[in-house]
mmCIF file of C-alpha atoms in Angstrom:
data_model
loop_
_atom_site.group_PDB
_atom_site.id
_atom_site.type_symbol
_atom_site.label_atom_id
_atom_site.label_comp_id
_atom_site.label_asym_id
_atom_site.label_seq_id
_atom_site.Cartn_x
_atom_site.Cartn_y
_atom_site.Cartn_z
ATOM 1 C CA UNK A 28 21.053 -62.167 -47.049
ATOM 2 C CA UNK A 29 22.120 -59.207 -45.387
ATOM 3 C CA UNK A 30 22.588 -60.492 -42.094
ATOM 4 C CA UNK A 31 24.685 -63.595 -44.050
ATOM 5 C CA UNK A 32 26.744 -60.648 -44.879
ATOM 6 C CA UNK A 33 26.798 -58.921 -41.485
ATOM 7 C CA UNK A 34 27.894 -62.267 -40.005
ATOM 8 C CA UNK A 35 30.373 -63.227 -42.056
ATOM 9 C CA UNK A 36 32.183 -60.100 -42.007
ATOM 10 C CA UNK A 37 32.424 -60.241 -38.303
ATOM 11 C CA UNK A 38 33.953 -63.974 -38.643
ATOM 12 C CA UNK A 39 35.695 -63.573 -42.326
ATOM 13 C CA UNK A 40 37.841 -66.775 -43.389
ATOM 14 C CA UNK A 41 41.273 -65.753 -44.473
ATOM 15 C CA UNK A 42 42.079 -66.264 -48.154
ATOM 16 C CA UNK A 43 38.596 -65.303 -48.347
ATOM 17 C CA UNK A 44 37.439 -62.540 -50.660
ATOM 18 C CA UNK A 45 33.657 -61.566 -50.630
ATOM 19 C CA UNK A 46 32.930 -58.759 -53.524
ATOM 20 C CA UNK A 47 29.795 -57.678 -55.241
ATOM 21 C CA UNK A 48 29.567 -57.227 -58.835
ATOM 22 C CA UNK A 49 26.183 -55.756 -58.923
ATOM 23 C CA UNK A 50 24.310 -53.458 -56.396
ATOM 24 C CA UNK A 51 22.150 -56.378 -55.061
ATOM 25 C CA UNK A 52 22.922 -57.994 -51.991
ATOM 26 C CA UNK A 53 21.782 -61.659 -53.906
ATOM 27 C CA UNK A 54 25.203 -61.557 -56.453
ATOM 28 C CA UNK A 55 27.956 -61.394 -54.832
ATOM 29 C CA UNK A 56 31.498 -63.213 -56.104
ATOM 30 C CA UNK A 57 34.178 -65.587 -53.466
ATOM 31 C CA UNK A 58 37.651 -65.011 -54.025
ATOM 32 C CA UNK A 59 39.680 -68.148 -52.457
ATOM 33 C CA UNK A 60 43.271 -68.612 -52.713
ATOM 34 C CA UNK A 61 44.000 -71.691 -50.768
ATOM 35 C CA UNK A 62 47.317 -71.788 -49.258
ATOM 36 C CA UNK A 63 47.475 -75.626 -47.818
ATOM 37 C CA UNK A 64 51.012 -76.561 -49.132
ATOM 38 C CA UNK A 65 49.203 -79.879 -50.209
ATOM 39 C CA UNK A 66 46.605 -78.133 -52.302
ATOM 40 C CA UNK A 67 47.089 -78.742 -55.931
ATOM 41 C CA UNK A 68 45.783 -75.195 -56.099
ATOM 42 C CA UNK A 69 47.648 -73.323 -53.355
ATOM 43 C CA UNK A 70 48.432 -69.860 -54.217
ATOM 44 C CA UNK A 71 45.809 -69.394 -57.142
ATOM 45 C CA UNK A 72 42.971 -67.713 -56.939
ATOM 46 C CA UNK A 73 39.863 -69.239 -57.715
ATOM 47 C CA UNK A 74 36.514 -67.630 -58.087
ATOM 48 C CA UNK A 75 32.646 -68.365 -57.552
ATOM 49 C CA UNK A 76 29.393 -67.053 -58.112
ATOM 50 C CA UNK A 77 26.914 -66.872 -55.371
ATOM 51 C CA UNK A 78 23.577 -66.341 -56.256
ATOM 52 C CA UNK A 79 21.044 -66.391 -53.582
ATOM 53 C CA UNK A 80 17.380 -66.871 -55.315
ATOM 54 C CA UNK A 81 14.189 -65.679 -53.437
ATOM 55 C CA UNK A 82 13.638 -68.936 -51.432
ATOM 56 C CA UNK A 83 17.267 -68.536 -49.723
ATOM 57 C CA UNK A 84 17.783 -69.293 -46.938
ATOM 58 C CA UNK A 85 15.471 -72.814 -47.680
ATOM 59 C CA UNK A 86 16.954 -73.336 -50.974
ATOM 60 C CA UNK A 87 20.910 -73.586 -51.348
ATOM 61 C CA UNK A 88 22.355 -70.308 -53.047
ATOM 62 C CA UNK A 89 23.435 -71.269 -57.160
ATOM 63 C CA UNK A 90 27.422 -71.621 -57.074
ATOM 64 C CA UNK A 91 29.098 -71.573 -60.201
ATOM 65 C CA UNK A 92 32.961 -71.722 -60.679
ATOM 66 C CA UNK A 93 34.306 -68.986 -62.826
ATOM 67 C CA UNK A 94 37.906 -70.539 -63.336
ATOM 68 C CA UNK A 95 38.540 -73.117 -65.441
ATOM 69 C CA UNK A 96 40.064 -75.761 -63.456
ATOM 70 C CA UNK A 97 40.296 -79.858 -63.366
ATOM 71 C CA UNK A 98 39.025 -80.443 -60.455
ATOM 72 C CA UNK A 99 36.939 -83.698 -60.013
ATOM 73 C CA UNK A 100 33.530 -82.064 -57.824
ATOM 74 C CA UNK A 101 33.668 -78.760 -60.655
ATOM 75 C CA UNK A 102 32.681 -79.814 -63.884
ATOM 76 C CA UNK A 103 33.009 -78.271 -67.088
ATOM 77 C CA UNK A 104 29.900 -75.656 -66.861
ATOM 78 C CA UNK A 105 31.572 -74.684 -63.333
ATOM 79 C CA UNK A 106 29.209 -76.571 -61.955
ATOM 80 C CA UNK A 107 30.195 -77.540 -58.332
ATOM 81 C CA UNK A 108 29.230 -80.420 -56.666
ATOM 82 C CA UNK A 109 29.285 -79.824 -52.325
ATOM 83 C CA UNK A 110 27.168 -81.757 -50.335
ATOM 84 C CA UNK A 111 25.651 -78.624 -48.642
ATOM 85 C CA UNK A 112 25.134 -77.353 -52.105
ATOM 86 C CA UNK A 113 22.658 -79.867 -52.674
ATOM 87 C CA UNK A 114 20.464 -82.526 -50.645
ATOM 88 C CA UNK A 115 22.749 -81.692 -47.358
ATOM 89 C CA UNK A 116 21.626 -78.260 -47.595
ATOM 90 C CA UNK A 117 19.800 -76.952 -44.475
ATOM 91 C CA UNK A 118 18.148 -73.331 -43.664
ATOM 92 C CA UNK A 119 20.783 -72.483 -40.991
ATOM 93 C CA UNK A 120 23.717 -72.385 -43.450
ATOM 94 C CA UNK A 121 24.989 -69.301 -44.495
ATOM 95 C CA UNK A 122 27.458 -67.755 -46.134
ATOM 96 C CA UNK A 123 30.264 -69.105 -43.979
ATOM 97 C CA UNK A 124 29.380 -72.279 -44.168
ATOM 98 C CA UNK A 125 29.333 -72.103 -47.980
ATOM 99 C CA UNK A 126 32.906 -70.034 -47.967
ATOM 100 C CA UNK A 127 34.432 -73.340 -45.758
ATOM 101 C CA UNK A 128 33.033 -75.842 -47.926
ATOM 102 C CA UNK A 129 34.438 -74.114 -50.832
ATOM 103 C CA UNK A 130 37.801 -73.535 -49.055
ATOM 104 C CA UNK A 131 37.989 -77.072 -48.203
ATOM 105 C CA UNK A 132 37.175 -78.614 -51.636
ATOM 106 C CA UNK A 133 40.155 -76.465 -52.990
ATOM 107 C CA UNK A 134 42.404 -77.289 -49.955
#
């Protein structure tokens, strides 16, 4: 996970925000504020949860929306539904790949 850190500083997305909540390296929180003008949600900021669990990188990281929004792949619970969240998820992801999925569901 550190090195998912290490890389994506080096390449960071803008409207982007990585922070860490805890002192672990495994919780950390994404900040996007998409800024498409046709985003319903341009301007707002929108956060996750990333939780990487001890078989990351073969298992996808747990992503939870924090914001109550309507959007139709973010249910209720903040549940998010992203392809490489789930079944399209592969060991070379990391957490830029996650970040642009994200960014693109919102944009």
């Amino acid at each position: 996970m550190k090195i998912d850190i290490q890389k994506y500083g080096e390449n960071a997305i803008d409207n982007v925000t990585i922070t860490f909540p805890n002192e672990g390296v495994t919780d950390l929180h994404i900040r996007i504020v998409p800024n498409q003008e046709r985003s319903f949600y341009r301007h707002s900021a929108i956060n996750f949860s990333f939780k990487a669990t001890e078989e990351y990188p073969f298992k996808p990281p747990e992503i939870k929306c924090l914001n109550k929004i309507l959007h139709p792949n973010i249910d209720k619970n903040g549940n998010v539904c992203l392809s490489i969240l789930r079944s399209g998820w592969k060991p070379i992801y990391e957490l830029y790949q996650v970040c642009m999925g994200l960014l693109h569901l919102l944009e």
